[in-house]
XYZ file of C-alpha atoms in Angstrom:
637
model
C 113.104 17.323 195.601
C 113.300 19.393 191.991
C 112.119 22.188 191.027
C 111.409 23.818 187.482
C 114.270 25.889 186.644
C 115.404 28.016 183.927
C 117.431 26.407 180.654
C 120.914 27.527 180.889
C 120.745 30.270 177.908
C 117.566 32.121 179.563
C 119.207 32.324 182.606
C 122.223 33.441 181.293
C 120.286 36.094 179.582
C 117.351 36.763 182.687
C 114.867 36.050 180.376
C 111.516 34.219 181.104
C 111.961 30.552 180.159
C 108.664 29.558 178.894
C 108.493 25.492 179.455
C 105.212 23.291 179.438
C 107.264 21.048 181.452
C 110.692 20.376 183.101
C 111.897 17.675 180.183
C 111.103 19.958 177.566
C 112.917 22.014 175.508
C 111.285 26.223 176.336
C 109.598 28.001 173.702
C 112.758 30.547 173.129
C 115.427 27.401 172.002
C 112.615 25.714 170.171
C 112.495 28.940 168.033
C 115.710 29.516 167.788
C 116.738 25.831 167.012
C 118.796 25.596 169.460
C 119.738 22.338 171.999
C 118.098 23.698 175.074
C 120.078 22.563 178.559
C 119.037 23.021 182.008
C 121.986 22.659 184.627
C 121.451 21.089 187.806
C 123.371 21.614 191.292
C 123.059 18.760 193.973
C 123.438 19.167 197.398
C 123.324 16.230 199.362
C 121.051 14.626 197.438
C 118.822 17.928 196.965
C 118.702 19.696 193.953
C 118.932 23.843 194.339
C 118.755 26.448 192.084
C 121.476 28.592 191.713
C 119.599 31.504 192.978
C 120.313 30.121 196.468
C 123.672 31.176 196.519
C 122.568 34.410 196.011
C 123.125 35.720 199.037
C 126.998 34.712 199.256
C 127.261 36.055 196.340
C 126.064 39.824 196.936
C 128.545 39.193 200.216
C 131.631 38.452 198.077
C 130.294 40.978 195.711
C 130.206 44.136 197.948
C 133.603 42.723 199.644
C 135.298 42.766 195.829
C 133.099 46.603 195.783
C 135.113 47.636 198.586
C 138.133 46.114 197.566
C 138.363 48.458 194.482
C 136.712 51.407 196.564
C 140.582 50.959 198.528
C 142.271 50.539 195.486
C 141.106 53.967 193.905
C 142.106 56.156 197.133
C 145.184 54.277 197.519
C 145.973 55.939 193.295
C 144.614 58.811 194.378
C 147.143 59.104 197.078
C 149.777 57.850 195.272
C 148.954 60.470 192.518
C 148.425 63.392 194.969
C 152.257 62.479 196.370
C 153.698 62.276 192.752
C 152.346 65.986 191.805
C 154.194 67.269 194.662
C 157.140 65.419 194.337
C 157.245 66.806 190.588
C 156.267 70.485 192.177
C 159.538 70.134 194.794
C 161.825 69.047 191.611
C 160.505 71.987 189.795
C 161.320 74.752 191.930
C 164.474 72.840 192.816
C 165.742 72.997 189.201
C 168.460 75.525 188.110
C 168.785 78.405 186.547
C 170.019 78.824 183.081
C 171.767 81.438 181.401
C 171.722 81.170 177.251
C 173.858 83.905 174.982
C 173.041 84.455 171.440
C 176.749 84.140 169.480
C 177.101 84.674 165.767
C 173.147 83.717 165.213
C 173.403 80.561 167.595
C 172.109 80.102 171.055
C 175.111 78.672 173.554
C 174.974 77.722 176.948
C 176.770 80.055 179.216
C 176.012 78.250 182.700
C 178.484 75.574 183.936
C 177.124 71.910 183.949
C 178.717 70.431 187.056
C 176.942 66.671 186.692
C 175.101 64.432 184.463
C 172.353 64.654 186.397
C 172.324 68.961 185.796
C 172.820 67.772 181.959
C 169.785 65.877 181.962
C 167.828 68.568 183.745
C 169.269 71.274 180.947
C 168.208 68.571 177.869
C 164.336 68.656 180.016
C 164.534 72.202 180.398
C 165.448 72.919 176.675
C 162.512 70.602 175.252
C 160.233 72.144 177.392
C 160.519 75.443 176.970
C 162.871 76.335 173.425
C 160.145 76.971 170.904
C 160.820 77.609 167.357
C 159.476 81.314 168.284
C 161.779 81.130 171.299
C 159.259 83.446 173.603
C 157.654 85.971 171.199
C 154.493 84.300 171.961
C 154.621 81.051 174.054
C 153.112 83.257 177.308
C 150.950 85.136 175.066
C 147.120 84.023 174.303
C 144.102 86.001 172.630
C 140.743 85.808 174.512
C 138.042 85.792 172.022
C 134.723 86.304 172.723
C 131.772 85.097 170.256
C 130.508 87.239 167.807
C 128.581 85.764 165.213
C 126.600 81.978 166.220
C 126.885 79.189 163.792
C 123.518 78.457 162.138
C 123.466 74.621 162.557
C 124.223 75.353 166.128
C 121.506 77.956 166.409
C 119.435 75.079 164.662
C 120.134 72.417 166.396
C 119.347 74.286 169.533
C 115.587 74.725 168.199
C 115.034 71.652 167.202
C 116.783 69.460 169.809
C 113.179 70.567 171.387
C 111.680 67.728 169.650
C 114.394 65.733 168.128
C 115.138 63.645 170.817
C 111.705 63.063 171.667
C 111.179 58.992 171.803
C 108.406 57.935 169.533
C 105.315 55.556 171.212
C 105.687 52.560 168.468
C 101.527 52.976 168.758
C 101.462 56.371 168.063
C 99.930 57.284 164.685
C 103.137 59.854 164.556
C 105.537 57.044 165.260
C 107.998 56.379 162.332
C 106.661 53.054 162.016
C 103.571 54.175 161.340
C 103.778 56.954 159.035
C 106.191 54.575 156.766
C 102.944 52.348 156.069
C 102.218 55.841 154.155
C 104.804 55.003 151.524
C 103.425 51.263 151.164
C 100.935 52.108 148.563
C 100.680 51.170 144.963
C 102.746 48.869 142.783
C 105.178 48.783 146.166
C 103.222 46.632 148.255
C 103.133 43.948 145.639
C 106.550 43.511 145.414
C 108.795 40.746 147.164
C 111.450 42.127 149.181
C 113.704 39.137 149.079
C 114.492 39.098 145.389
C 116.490 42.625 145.953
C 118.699 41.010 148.147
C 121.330 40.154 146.156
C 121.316 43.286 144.178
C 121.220 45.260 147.503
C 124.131 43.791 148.776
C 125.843 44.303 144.974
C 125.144 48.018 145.452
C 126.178 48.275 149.350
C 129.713 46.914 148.059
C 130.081 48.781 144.692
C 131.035 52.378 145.741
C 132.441 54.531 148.765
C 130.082 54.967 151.399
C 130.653 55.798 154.875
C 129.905 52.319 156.697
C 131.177 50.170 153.825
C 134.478 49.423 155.210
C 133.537 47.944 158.518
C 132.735 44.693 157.095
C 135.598 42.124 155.101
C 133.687 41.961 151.884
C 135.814 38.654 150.579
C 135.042 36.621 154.003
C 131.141 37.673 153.914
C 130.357 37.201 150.130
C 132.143 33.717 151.063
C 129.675 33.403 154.047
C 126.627 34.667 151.720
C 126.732 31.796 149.609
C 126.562 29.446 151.962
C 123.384 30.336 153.658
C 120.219 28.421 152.815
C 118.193 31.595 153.415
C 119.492 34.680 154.042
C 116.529 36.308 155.000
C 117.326 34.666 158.261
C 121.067 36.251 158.632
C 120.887 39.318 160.671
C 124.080 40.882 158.939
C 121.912 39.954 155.638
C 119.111 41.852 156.603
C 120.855 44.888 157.871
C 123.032 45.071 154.709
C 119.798 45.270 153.062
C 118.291 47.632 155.728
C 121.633 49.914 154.897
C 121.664 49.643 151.414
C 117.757 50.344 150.940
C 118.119 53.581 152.444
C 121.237 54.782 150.670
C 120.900 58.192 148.929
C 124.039 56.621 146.889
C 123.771 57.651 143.199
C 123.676 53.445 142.306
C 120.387 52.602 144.646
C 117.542 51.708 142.098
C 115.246 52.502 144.559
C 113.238 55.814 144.143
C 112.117 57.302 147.618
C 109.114 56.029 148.639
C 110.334 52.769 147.231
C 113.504 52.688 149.862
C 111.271 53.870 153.029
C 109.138 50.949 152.170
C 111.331 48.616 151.466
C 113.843 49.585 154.619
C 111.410 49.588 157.043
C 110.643 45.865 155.727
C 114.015 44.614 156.036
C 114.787 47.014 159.383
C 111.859 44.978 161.320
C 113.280 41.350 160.565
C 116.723 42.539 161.274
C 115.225 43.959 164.502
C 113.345 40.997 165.814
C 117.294 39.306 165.009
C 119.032 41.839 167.236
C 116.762 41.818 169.977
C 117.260 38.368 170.589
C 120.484 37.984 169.893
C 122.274 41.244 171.217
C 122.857 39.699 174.566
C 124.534 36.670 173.669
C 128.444 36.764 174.242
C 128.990 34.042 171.068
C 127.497 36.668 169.126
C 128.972 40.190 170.225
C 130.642 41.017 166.985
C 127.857 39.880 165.223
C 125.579 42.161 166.811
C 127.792 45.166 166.329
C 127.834 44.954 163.001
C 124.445 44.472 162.755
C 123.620 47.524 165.067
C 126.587 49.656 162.762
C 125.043 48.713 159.712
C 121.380 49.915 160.725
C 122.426 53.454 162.534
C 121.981 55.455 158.637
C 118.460 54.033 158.701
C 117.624 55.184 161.931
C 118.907 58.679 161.571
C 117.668 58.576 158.412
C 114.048 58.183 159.117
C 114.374 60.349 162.561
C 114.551 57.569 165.000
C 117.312 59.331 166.671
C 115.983 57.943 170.378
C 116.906 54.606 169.091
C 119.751 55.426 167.264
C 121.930 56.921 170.704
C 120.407 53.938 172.645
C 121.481 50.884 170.044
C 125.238 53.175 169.532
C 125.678 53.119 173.014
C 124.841 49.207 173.353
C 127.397 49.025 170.213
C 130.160 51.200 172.074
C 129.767 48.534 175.052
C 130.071 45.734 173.239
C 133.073 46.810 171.504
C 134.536 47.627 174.992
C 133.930 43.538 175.429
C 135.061 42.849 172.925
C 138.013 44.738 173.334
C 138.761 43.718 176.560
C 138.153 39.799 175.437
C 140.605 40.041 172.583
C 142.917 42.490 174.210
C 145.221 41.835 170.739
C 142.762 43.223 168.289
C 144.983 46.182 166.990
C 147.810 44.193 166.669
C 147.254 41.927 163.186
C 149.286 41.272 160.838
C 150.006 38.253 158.424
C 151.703 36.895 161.325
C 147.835 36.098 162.344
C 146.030 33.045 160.825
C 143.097 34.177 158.861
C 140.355 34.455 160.169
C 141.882 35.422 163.671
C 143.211 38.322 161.725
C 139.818 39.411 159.571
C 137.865 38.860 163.327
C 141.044 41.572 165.075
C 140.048 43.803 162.026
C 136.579 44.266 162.116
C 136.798 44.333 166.149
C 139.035 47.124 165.630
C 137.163 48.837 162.724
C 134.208 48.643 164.502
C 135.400 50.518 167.499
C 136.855 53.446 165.343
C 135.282 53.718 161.677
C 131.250 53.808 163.017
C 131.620 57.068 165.020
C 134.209 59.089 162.599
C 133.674 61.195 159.468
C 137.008 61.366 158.154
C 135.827 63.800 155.793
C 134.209 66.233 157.697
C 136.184 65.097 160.867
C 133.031 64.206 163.125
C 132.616 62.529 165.634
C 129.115 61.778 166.020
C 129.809 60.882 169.681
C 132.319 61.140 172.860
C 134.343 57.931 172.213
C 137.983 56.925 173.625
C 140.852 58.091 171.556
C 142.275 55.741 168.868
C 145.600 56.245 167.174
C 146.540 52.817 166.127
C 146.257 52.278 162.474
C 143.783 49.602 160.486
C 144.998 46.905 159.432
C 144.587 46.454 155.597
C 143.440 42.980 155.189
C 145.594 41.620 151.333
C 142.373 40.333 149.752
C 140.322 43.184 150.232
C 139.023 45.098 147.182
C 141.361 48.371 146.250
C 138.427 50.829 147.013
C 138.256 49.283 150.478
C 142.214 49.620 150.439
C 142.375 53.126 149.529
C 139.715 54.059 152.226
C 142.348 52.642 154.743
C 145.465 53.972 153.401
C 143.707 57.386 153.562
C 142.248 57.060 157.241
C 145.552 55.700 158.399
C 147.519 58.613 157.388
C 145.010 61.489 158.211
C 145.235 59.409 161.781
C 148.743 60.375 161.834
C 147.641 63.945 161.781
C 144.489 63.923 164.050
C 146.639 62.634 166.546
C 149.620 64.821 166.144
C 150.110 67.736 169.596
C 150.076 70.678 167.850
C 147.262 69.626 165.782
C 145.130 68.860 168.475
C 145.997 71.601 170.595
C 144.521 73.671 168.085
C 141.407 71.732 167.109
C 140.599 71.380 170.695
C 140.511 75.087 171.500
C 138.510 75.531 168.368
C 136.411 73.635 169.502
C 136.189 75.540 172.819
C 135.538 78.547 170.838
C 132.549 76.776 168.678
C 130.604 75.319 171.275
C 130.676 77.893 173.788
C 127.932 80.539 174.705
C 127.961 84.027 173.231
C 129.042 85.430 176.973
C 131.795 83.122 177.545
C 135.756 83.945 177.014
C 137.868 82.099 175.996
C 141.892 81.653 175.514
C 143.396 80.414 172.744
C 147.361 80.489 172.793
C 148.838 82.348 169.399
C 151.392 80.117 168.720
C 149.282 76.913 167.979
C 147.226 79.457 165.657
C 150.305 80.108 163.875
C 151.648 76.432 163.958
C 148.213 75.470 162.190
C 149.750 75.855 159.207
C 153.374 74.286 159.520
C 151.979 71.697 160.840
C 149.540 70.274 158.220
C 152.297 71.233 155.623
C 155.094 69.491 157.727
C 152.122 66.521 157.812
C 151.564 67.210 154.022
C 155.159 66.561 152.803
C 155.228 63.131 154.680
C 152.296 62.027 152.590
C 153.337 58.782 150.004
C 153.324 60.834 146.533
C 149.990 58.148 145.417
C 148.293 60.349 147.654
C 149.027 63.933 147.435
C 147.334 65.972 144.841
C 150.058 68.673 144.727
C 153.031 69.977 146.574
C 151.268 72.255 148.996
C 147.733 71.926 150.288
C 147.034 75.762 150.515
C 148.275 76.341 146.813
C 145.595 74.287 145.423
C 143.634 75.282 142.250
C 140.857 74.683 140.729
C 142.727 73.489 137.705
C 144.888 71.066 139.425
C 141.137 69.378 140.624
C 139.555 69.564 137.638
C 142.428 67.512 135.620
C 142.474 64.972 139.303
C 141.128 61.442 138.992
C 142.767 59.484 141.915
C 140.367 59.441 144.456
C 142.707 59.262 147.346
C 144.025 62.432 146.344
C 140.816 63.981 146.258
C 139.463 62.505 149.416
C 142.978 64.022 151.105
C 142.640 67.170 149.912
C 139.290 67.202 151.009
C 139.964 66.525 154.451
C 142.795 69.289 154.817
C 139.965 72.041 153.506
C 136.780 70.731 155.601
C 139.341 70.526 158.657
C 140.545 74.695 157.683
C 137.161 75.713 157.416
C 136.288 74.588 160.928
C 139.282 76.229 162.831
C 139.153 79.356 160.768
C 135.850 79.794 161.147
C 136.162 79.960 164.724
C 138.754 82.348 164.477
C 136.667 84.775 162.075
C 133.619 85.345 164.391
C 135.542 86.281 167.607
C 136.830 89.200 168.755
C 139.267 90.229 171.188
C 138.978 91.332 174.576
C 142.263 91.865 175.688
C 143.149 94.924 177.164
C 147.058 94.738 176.963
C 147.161 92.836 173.778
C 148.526 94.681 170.632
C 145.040 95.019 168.434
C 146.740 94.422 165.550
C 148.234 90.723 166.117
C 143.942 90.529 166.824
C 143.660 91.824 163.402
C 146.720 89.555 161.403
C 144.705 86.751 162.906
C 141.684 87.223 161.583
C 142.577 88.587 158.431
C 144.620 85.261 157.452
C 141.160 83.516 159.027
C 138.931 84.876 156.103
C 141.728 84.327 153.102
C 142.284 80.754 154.468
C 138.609 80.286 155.106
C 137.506 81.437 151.336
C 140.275 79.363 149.828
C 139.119 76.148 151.539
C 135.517 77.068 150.820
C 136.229 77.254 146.706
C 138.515 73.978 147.099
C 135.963 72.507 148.903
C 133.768 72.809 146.588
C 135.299 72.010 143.545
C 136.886 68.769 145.452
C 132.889 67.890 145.669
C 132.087 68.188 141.919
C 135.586 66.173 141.152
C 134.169 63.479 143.516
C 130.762 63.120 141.923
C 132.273 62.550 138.630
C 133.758 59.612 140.000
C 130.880 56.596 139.571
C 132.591 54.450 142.405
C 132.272 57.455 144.943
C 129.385 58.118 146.847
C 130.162 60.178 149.914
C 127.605 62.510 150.707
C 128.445 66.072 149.389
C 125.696 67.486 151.906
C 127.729 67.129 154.631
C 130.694 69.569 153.304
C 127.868 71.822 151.704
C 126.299 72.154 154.863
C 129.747 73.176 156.469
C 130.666 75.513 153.925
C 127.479 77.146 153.991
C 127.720 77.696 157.765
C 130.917 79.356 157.335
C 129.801 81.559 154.379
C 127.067 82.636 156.929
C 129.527 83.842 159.304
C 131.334 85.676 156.933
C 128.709 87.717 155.399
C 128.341 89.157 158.574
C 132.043 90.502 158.905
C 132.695 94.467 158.899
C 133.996 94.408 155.250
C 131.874 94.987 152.303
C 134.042 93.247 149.961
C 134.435 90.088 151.791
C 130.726 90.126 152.791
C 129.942 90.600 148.634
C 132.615 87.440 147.762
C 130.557 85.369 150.374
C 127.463 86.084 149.127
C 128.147 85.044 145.996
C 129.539 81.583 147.002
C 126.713 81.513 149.670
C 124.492 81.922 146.124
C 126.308 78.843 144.213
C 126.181 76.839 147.443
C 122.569 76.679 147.938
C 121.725 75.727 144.067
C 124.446 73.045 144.885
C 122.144 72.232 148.032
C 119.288 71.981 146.256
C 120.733 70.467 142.855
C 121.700 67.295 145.707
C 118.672 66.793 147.724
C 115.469 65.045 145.404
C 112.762 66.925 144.447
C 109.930 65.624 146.469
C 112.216 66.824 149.705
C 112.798 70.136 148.748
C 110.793 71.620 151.728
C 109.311 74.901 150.828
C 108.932 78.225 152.289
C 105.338 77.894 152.740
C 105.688 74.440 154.679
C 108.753 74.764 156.201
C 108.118 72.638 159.947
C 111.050 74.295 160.624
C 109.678 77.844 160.372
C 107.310 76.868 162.665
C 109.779 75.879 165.354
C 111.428 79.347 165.113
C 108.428 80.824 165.975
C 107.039 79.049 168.878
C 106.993 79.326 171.976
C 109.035 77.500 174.704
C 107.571 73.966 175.655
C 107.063 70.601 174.032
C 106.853 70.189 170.592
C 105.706 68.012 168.076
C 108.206 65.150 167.229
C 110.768 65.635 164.659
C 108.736 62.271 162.604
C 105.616 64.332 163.073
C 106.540 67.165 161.421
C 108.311 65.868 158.760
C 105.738 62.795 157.953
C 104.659 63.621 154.214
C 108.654 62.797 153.322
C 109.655 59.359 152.753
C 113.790 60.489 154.157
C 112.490 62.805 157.020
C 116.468 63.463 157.500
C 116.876 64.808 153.910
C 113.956 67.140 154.353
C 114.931 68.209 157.877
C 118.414 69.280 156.812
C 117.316 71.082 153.394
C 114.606 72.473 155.557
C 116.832 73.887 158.206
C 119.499 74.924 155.857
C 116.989 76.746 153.645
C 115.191 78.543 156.229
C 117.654 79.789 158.136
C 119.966 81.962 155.220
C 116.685 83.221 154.109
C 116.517 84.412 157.567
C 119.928 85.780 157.979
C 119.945 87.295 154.439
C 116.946 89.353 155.145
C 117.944 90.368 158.513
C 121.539 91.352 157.353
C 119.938 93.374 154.555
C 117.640 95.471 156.751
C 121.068 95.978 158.654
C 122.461 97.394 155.587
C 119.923 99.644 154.524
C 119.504 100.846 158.214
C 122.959 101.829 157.954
């Protein structure tokens, strides 16, 4: 007896295998071209489905569930035991007596055994601190003074940001882009860009560039018979459409129309192919490569769902090629250029090295890229750079620091909270210390905090620049924690509060001018083309929090940079998404009241880059807001 089963890739896959009958190939391998194979399993002489085990197999299946259930309290015991084992050695550990003698510290306690040496050598890199213990127990407990504006922002419009779009809906994004499809557009044929949109995607800096091996896929480009069929084609194109980058020919009604085109073939690729083991990497890239058009044109629904499908198939992948950080020219080829872009493609997607984002919670990597030989020297350069600011993101006392920054950023205006005074001071030290250990090719002068306008101005090397740039963006966002908190402590000395945020504002204005000037250098340079909104955008958040501090002078300097800032702002987004006053969407959302609210594509419908608007919008409305308000402070006072 037979019965009509599923081919072996739609079962695989739990799709519907569409078959007229049995010795046919189904609908789904016919349109795929691919050989379509059913697999049998005979039972004394009677063919069953596989399904028929499936009772045995939920059996062995909760018996493996339980297995691992055991396994987890049996670590959990084991870990509970080992914390109190440590505890007993703790308290069990002796005392030590140190005397200072002619400006050295000496032991004065009797070491009986190696094993009391060893204990002593523990004890003295635990607790000896450069500051010995002037202020190891100490900490300042800030409390929020002044909110950021793109967090007050964001708080108003995650309202209707994360709202998910009906694909039927005249709001939806695919719909209002048929808008933008007018006129000379429509007549065009998308598929003689290609090659030019893949020349562009290549030519400069951007932020996703580097997670493909250019030399390997211009070598697989030229083989294809169509690329409008290759997904990794199509979402190149997607990408590269899109681009704000200075070299797209594209004005912007011309790349909404012409993304969404590509976007939709690459789409009907992914969704068929996305679940298919052979092609894992494949479909990470592909899903990489289309995230800036989703953002882009507000489809931020599908932007966290496809990111998080990426992030699991990079875990896979990870797990199937557990070697993938470890290449090297021991490697043959194209073992070592697949390792690479596994590895890229688990780090590079969800990191601005720039601005130091990460656009979402991923696990920690600190292994460095490997630099493929016969990649181009921009691509090079972008590695060299990440690899050494890695060395710093993932140094202690740099993230001690950055962590309770963050702490301090995120949290409500109610909440307290500690940070200790010596990783405050150790900031500092510790990027120089980092600094000095830079290769000379990539340091733009001797110290980071002594840098000048003029040194930028005569710079060229854009590793040196993009260096520099990190170190300032990374300043701005500690210090500008530290400048709108105050204390609370009631035993603390007020003026350590005070040295604190005093050397908060001076190393907050510096970074803001070399921040600034680092972004002009950059867009002189014609193969650069990282977004200068983004550091804008920070800059202008911290200039914000400044003008609001209780000194007239420092309120008056950021004003005036607040002033050059926003003409920069507006200078870098296009004309025709220069939201006004008058029609801000975002005015709107200030004002109303709590509930739903229209969709983020809704509001911002009449512009082809809804993202562009949204952020000029946003940014826009909200110093107008806090300028007038701190203005009818001043005059009340």
């Amino acid at each position: 007896m037979t019965k009509k089963i599923p081919c072996q890739y739609c079962r695989q896959r739990r799709r519907k295998c569409e078959k007229v009958n049995q010795n046919e190939a189904c609908q789904r391998c016919l349109k795929a071209n691919r050989k379509c194979t059913t697999q049998y399993i005979y039972v004394q002489d009677e063919l069953l489905l596989p399904d028929d085990q499936e009772e045995d197999v939920i059996e062995h299946s909760m018996e493996l569930y339980q297995q691992a259930r055991n396994l987890e309290k049996q670590i959990q015991a084991l870990e509970t035991s080992l914390s109190q084992e440590k505890a007993l050695v703790r308290n069990q550990e002796p005392q030590w007596d140190l005397q200072l003698v002619n400006g050295e510290l000496r032991l004065a306690t009797e070491i009986r055994s190696l094993e009391e040496l060893m204990l002593y050598g523990k004890s003295a890199i635990r607790y000896l601190s450069p500051f010995g213990n002037t202020f190891r127990a100490k900490t300042i407990v800030f409390q929020r003074m002044h909110t950021s504006l793109v967090r007050s922002a964001m708080q108003i419009i995650t309202r209707s940001l994360h709202q998910s779009d009906d694909p039927k809906s005249t709001s939806s994004p695919k719909a209002i882009s048929k808008r933008f499809s007018t006129g000379v557009t429509a007549f065009w044929e998308p598929q003689f860009f290609i090659e030019r949109l893949i020349a562009n995607f290549f030519s400069c800096f951007n932020d996703i560039v580097s997670i493909l091996h250019e030399p390997s896929f211009m070598e697989h480009f030229h083989t294809l018979p169509d690329p409008m069929q290759d997904p990794v084609v199509l979402a190149i194109c997607t990408c590269s459409a899109i681009s704000t980058c200075k070299h797209n020919f594209f004005n912007s009604h011309e790349k909404r129309y012409f993304s969404e085109y590509f976007y939709d073939l690459t789409m009907e690729k992914l969704v068929d192919m996305f679940d298919d083991p052979a092609k894992a990497l494949e479909s990470v890239l592909v899903i990489h490569l289309l995230i800036p058009f989703m953002v882009t044109t507000s489809r931020v629904a599908e932007s966290f769902k496809w990111s998080s499908m990426a992030m699991v198939l990079c875990d896979s992948l990870q797990k199937e090629y557990p070697d993938y950080a470890k290449g090297g020219p021991h490697l043959p080829r194209m073992t070592r250029i697949k390792y690479s872009i596994i590895h890229r493609n688990s780090v590079l997607p969800f990191r601005d090295f720039i601005t130091c984002d990460e656009r979402t919670l991923i696990k920690q990597h600190n292994i460095p890229i490997d630099i493929l030989p016969d990649e181009p020297e921009k691509t090079r350069n972008i590695f060299k750079v990440f690899n050494l600011i890695l060395s710093l993101s993932t140094h202690p006392a740099f993230v001690a620091v950055v962590t309770q920054a963050r702490q301090v950023s995120t949290s409500n205006d109610s909440a307290v909270i500690e940070m200790n005074l010596e990783d405050i001071i150790r900031y500092e030290e510790t990027i120089r210390t980092w600094w000095c250990s830079l290769p000379e090719e990539v340091k733009i002068c001797k110290d980071p905090f002594t840098l000048t306008k003029e040194i930028i101005e005569r710079e060229t090397n854009t590793c040196k620049i993009t260096m520099a740039s990190y170190v300032h963006v990374t300043t701005i966002k500690i210090q500008a924690c530290l400048i709108q908190t105050k204390s609370r402590n009631k035993g603390a000395p007020g003026d350590i509060c005070n040295i604190v945020s005093d050397k908060a504002v001076q190393l907050a204005l510096h970074s803001i001018d070399m921040c600034f000037h680092l972004m002009n250098q950059l867009e002189q340079i014609d193969s650069f083309c990282y977004s200068s909104t983004k550091i804008l955008v920070r800059c202008i958040d911290t200039l914000m929090i400044l003008l609001q501090v209780d000194d007239e002078r420092i309120a008056a300097m950021a004003q005036s940079r607040l002033n050059d800032h926003m003409l920069a702002l507006t200078k870098r987004v296009s004309p025709d998404h220069r939201v006004t006053t008058s029609a801000s969407p975002f005015s709107m959302l200030t004002v109303a009241p709590p509930g739903p609210t229209p969709s983020v594509t809704e509001l911002y419908k009449n512009y082809p880059l809804p993202r562009e608007a949204l952020i000029f919008d946003i940014v826009r409305t909200i110093v107008e807001q806090n300028t007038r308000n701190i203005d009818a402070l001043n005059a009340l006072s």
